[in-house]
Short mmCIF file of C-alpha atoms and ligand atoms in Angstrom, two decimals:
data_model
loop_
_atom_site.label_atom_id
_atom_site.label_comp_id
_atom_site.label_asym_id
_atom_site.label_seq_id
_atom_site.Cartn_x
_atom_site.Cartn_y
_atom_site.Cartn_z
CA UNK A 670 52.76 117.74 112.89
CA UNK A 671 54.10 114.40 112.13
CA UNK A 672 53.11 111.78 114.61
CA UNK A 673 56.39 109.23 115.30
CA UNK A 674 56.38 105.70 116.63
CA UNK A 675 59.99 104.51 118.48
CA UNK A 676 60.58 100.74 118.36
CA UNK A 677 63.58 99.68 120.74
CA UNK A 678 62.90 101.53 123.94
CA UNK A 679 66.24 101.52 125.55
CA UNK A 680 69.84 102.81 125.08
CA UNK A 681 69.73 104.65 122.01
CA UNK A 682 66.13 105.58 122.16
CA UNK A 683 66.92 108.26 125.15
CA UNK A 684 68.68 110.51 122.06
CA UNK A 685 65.72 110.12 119.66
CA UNK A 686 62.73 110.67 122.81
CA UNK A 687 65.12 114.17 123.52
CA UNK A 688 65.70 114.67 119.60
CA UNK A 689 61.41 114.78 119.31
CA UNK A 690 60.71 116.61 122.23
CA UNK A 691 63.07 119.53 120.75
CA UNK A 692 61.52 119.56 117.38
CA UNK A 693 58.22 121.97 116.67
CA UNK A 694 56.43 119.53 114.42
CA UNK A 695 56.67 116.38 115.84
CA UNK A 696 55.69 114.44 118.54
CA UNK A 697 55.96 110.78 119.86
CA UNK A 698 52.97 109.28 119.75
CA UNK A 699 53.58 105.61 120.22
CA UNK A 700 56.30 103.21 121.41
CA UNK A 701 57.11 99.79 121.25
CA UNK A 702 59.41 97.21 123.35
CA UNK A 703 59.28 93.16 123.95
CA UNK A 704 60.56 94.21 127.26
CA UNK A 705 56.97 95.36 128.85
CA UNK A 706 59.43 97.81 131.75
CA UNK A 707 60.86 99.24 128.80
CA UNK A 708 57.85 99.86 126.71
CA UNK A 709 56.70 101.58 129.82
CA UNK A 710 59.41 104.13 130.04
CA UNK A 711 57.51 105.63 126.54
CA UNK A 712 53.78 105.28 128.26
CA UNK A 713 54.99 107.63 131.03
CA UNK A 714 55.62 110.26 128.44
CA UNK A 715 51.68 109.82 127.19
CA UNK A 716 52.30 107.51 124.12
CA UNK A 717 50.48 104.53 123.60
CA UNK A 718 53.18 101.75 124.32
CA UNK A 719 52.89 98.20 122.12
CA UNK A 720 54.99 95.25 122.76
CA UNK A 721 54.79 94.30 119.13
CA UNK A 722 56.23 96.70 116.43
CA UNK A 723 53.98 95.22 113.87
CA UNK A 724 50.76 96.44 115.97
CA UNK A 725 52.63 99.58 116.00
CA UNK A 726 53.23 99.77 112.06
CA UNK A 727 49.06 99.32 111.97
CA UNK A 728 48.17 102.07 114.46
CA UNK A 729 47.03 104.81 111.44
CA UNK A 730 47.94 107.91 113.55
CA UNK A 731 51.53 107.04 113.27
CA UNK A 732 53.28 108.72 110.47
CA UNK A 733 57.28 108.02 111.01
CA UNK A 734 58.79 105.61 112.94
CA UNK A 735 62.38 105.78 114.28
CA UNK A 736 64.50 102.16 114.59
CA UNK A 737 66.39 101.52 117.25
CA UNK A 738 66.23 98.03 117.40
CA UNK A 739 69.30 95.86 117.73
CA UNK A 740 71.03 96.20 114.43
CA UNK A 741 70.41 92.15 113.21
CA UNK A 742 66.37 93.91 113.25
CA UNK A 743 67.17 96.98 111.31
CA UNK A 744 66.49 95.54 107.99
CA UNK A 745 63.54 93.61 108.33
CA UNK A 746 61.90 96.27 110.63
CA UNK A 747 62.14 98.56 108.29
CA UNK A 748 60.81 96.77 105.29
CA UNK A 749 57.55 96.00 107.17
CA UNK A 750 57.49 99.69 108.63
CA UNK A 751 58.31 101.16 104.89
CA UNK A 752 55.67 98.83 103.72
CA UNK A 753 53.08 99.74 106.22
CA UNK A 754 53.29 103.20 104.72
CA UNK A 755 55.69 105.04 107.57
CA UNK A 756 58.40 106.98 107.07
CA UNK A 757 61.73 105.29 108.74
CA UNK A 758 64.49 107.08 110.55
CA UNK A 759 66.95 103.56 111.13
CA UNK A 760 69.62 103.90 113.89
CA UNK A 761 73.76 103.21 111.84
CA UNK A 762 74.72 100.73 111.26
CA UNK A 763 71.95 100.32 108.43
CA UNK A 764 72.07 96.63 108.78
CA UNK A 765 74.28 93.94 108.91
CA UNK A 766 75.44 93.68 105.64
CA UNK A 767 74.86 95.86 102.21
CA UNK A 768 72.73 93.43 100.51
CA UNK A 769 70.42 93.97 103.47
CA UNK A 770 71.20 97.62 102.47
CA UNK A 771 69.81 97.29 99.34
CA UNK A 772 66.65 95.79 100.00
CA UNK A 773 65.75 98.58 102.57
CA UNK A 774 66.14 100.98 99.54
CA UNK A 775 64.71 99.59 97.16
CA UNK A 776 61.72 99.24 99.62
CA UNK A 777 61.71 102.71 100.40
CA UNK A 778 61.56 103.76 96.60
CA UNK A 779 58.85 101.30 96.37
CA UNK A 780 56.78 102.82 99.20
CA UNK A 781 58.27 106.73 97.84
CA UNK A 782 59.08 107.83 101.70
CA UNK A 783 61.70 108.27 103.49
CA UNK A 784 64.47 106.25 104.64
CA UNK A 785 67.45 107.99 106.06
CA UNK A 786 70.04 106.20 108.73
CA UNK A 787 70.62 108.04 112.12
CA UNK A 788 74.59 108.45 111.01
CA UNK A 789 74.39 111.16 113.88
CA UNK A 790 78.53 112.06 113.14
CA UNK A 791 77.43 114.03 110.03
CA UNK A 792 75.12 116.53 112.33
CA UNK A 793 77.53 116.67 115.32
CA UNK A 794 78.87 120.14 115.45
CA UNK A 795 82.62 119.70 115.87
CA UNK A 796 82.30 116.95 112.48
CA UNK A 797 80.15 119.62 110.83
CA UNK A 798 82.87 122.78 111.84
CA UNK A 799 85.68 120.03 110.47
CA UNK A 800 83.74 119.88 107.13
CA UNK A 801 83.03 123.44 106.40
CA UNK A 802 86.55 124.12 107.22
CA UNK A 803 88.23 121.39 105.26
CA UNK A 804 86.27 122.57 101.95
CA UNK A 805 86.44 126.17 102.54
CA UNK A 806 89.70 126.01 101.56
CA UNK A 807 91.24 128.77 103.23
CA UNK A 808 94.15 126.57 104.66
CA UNK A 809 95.14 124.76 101.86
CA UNK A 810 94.92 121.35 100.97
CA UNK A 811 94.15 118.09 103.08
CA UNK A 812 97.77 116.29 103.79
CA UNK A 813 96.66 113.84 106.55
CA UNK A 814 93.69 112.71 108.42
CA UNK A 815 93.35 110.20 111.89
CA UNK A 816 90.10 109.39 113.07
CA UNK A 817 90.15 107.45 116.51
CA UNK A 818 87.16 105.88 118.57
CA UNK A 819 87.83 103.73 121.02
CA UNK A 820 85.64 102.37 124.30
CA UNK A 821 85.23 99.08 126.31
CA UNK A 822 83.00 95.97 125.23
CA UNK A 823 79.69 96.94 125.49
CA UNK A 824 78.16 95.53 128.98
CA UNK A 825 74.64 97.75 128.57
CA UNK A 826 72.79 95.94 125.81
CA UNK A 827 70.07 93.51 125.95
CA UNK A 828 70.69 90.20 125.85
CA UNK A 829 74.57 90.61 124.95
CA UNK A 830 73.73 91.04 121.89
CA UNK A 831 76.02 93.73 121.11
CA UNK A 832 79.30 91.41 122.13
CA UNK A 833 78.09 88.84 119.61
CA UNK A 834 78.77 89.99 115.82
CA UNK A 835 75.97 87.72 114.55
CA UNK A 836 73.82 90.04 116.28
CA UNK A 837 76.05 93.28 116.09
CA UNK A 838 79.02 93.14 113.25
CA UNK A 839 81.43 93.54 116.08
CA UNK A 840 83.01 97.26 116.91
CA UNK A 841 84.02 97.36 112.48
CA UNK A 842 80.62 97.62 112.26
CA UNK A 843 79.18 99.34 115.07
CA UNK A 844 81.60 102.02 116.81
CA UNK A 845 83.83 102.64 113.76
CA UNK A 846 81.40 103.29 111.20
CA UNK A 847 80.99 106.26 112.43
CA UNK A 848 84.16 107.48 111.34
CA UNK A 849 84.36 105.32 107.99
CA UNK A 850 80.69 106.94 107.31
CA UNK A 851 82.21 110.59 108.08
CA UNK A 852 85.54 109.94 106.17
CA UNK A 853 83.26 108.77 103.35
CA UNK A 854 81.23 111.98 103.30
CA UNK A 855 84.28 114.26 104.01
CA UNK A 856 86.54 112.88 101.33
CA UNK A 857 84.53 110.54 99.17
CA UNK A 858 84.76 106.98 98.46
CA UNK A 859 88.38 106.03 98.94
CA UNK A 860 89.80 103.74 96.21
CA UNK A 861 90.85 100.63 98.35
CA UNK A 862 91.32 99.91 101.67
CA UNK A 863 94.62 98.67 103.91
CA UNK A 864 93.70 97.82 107.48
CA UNK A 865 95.09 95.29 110.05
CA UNK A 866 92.95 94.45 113.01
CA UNK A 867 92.27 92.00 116.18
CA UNK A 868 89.43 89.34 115.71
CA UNK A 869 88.29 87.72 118.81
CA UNK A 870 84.84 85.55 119.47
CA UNK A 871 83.49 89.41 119.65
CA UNK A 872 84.37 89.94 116.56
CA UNK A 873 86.81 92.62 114.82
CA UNK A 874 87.42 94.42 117.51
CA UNK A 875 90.45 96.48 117.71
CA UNK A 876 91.24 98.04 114.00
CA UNK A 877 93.73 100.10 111.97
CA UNK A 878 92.51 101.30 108.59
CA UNK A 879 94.26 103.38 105.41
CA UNK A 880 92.03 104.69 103.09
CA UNK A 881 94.12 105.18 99.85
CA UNK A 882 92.93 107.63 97.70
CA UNK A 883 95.53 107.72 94.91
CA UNK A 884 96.65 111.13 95.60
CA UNK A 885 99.10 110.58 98.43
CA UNK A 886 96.86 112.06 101.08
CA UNK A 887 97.47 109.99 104.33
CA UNK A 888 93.61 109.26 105.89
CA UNK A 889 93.20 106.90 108.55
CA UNK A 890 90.86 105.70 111.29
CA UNK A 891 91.71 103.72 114.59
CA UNK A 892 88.93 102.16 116.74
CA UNK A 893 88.98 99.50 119.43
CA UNK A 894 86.16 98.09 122.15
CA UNK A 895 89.03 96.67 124.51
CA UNK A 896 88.39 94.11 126.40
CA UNK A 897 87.84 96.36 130.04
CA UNK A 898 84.46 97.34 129.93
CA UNK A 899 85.55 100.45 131.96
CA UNK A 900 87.72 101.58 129.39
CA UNK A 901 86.57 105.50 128.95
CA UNK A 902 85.24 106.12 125.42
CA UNK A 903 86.83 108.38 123.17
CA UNK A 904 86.07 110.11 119.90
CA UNK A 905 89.17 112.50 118.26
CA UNK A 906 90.45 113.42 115.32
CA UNK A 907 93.56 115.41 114.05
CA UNK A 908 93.12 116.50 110.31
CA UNK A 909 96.49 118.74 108.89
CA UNK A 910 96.26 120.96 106.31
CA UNK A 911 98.67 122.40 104.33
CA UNK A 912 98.71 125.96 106.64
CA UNK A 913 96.30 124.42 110.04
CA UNK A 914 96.19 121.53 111.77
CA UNK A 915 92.42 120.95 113.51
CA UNK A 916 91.93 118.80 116.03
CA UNK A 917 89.42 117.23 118.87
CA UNK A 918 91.26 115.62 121.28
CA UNK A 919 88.71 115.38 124.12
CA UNK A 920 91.10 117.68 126.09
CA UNK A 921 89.85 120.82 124.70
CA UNK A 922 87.34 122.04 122.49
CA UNK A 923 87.92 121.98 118.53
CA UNK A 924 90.73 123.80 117.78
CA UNK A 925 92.47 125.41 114.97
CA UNK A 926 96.14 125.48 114.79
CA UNK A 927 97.07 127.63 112.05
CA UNK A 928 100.63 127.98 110.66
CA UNK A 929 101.89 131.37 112.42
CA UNK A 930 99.22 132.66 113.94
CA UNK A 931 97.64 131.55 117.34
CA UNK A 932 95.28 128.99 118.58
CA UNK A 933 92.01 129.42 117.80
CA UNK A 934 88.56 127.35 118.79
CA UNK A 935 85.93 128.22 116.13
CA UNK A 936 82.69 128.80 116.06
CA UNK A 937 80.20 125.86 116.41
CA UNK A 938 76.95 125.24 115.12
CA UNK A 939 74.17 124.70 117.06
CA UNK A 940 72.78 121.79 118.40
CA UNK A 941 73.82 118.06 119.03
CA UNK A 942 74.10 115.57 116.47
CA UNK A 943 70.88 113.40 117.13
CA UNK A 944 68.73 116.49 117.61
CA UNK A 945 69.91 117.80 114.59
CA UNK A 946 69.90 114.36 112.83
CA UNK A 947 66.19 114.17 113.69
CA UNK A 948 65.31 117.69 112.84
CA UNK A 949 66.59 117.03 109.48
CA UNK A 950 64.37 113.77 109.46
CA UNK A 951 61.37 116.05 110.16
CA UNK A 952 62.20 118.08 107.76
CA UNK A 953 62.56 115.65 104.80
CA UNK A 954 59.31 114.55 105.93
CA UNK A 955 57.51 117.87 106.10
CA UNK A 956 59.04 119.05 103.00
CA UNK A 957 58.60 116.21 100.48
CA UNK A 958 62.39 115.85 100.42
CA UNK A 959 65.10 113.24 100.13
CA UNK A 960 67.85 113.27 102.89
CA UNK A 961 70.45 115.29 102.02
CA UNK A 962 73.12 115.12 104.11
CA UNK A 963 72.74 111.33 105.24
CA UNK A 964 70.93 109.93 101.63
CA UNK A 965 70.55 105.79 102.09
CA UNK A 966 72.29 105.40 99.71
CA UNK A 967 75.25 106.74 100.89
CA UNK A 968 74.82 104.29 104.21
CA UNK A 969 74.86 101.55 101.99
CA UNK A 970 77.85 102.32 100.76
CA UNK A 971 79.44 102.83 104.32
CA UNK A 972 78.69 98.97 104.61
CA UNK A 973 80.15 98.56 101.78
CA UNK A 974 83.29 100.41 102.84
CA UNK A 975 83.02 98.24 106.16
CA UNK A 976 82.83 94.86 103.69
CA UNK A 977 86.01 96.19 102.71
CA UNK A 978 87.45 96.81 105.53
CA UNK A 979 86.74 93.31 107.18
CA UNK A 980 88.25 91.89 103.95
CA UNK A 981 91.37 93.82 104.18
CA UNK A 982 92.13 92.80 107.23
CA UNK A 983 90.94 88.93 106.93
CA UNK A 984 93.68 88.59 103.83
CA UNK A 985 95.68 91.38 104.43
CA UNK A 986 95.47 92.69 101.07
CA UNK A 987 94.26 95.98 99.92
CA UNK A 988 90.56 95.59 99.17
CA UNK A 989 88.99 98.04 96.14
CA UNK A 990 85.88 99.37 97.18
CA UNK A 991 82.75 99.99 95.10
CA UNK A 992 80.24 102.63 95.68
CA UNK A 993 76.93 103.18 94.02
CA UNK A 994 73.77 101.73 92.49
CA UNK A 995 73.68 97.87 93.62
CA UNK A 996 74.85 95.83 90.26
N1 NAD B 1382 73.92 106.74 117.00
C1 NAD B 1382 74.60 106.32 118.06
O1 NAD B 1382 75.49 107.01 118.55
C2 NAD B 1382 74.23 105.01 118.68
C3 NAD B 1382 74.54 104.76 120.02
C4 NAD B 1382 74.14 103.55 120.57
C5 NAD B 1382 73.48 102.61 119.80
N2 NAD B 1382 73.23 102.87 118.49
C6 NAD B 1382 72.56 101.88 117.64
O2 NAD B 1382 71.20 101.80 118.05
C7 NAD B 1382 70.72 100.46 117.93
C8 NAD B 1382 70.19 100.03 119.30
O3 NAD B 1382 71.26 100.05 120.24
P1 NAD B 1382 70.96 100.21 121.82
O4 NAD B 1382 72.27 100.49 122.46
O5 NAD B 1382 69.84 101.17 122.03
O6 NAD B 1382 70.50 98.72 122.18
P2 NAD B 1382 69.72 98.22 123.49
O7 NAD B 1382 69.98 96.77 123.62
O8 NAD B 1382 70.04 99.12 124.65
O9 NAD B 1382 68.18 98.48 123.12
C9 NAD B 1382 67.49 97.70 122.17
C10 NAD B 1382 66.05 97.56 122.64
O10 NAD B 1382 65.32 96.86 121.63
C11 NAD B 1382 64.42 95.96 122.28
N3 NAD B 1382 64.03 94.91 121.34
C12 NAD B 1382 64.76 93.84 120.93
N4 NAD B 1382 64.06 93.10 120.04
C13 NAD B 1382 62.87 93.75 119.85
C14 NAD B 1382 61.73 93.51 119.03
N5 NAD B 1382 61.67 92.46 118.19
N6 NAD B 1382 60.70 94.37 119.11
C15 NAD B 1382 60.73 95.44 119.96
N7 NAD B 1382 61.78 95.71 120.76
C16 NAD B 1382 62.84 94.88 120.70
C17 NAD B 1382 65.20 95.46 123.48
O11 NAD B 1382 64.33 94.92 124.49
C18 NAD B 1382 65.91 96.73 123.94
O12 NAD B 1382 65.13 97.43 124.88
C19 NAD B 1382 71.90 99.63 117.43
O13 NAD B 1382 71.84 99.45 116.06
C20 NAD B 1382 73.11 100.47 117.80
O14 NAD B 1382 74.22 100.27 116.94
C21 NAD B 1382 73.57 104.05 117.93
#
């Protein structure tokens, strides 16, 4: 049984309380929030709540902690929790830049557990259908790829903090890394980046981005936190093939258009993304095992690919991106 601390008891931390009570060998244990109400909401469920995560990091009977801090914390919270020998499951974005990136790994190797970011797109069963059918092959080739996410400007989190991208990154950072992380893990590392985008005191906020790939394959990604904060979110994509086109388009479930044959929705697996994303945590932990399917490293690089980004749209030019050990 491994015995998990949450620090950051509010929006996010619903999805990783759920994501615990589903798995068979774990348990939440402890809890932490400045915000005494909100530290509560983890007492009522029998753990023992702190209102400082570095009491929490000393209580011995914790084993794992999961992040989900406001992302200017991520970094330093999970030095001091790698350091006080836990196990760290980080919410995305990693931090706010790589560098930051790159001193959470290297503290992790130093400690030898695991770090693994909650990039909950690569469990979420309609990503992880698009995957398996993208490199089984059977329709062909990848021709073009659009990736949208758009919402309104956050009004939820504490303190504002999400509106301010000192505190946040802005939505380039924190609602479309989602898809930059996925395209990164569906189709690589892309060899620069294009993009055009809106930049407002809330940051870049409303975003266009080509990933060239130097093969003619046309992969984008579109996200936006407009300005309404009623705006409805929305996560799609629309990937074609050379013989299927698959889409989400939030008006019906994943389909499969194949050339000359009907319609088809296919088979799911099971799950949600952040129960899955934290049974897979478990199981790294239970098993002696690095993350597979969401390594560190590979978050790092997402910032990285975000860095990018930013750049390409603050000169306009196409920005190369780099991937890989820090240099
Ligand atoms: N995976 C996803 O789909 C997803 C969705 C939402 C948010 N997130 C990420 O999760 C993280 C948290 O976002 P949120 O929406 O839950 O934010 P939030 O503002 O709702 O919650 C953050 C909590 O942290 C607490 N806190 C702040 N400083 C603290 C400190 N020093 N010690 C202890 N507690 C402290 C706040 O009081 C608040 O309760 C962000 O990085 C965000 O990008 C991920």
């Amino acid at each position: 049984m491994v015995n998990v601390g949450i620090i950051g008891m509010a929006g996010i931390a619903g999805a990783h309380l759920g994501g615990y009570d589903k798995c068979a060998d774990a348990r939440v244990v402890a809890c932490c929030d400045v915000d005494p109400a909100k530290a509560e909401r983890g007492a009522e469920q029998g753990a023992r709540a702190y209102l400082d995560y570095r009491e929490l990091l000393a209580d011995p009977e914790v084993d794992a902690v999961s992040i989900c801090l406001p992302t200017f914390l991520h970094a330093d919270a999970t030095v001091a929790a790698l350091r006080a020998g836990k196990h760290v499951l980080c919410e995305k974005p990693m931090a706010l830049t790589s560098a930051d990136g790159d001193r959470m790994i290297a503290a992790a190797e130093a400690a030898g557990h695991v770090l693994m970011i909650a990039h909950c797109i690569r469990f979420w069963p309609e990503y992880q259908a698009l995957k398996t059918i993208v490199e089984g092959g059977a329709y062909g080739a990848v021709q073009s790829a659009l990736f949208t996410r758009l919402g309104g400007l956050p009004a939820w989190s504490a303190n504002g903090w999400m509106r301010d991208p000192a505190r946040s990154g802005g939505a380039i950072l924190d609602l479309h890394i989602h898809d930059a992380d996925y395209i990164a893990y569906l189709f690589g590392m892309p060899r620069r980046v294009r993009a055009r985008g809106v930049e407002t005191e809330f940051g870049i906020n409303d975003l266009r981005v080509e990933y060239d790939y130097d093969d003619g394959r046309m992969i984008a990604a579109e996200s936006a936190w407009y300005p309404s904060e009623h705006y409805p979110f929305q996560a799609t994509f629309r990937v074609a093939l050379e013989r299927a086109v698959v889409q989400l388009d939030g008006r019906r479930p994943l389909t499969v258009y194949p050339t000359a044959m009907p319609a088809f929705e296919p088979v799911l697996p099971p799950g949600d993304g952040y129960a899955n994303e934290i049974a897979d945590f478990i199981r790294c932990i239970t098993r002696g095992a690095c993350p597979s399917v969401a390594p560190a490293a590979s978050s790092r690089d997402s910032l990285r690919l975000i860095e990018a980004e930013a750049a390409a749209v603050r000169t306009g030019e196409a920005v190369p991106v780099t991937a890989g050990a820090a240099t």
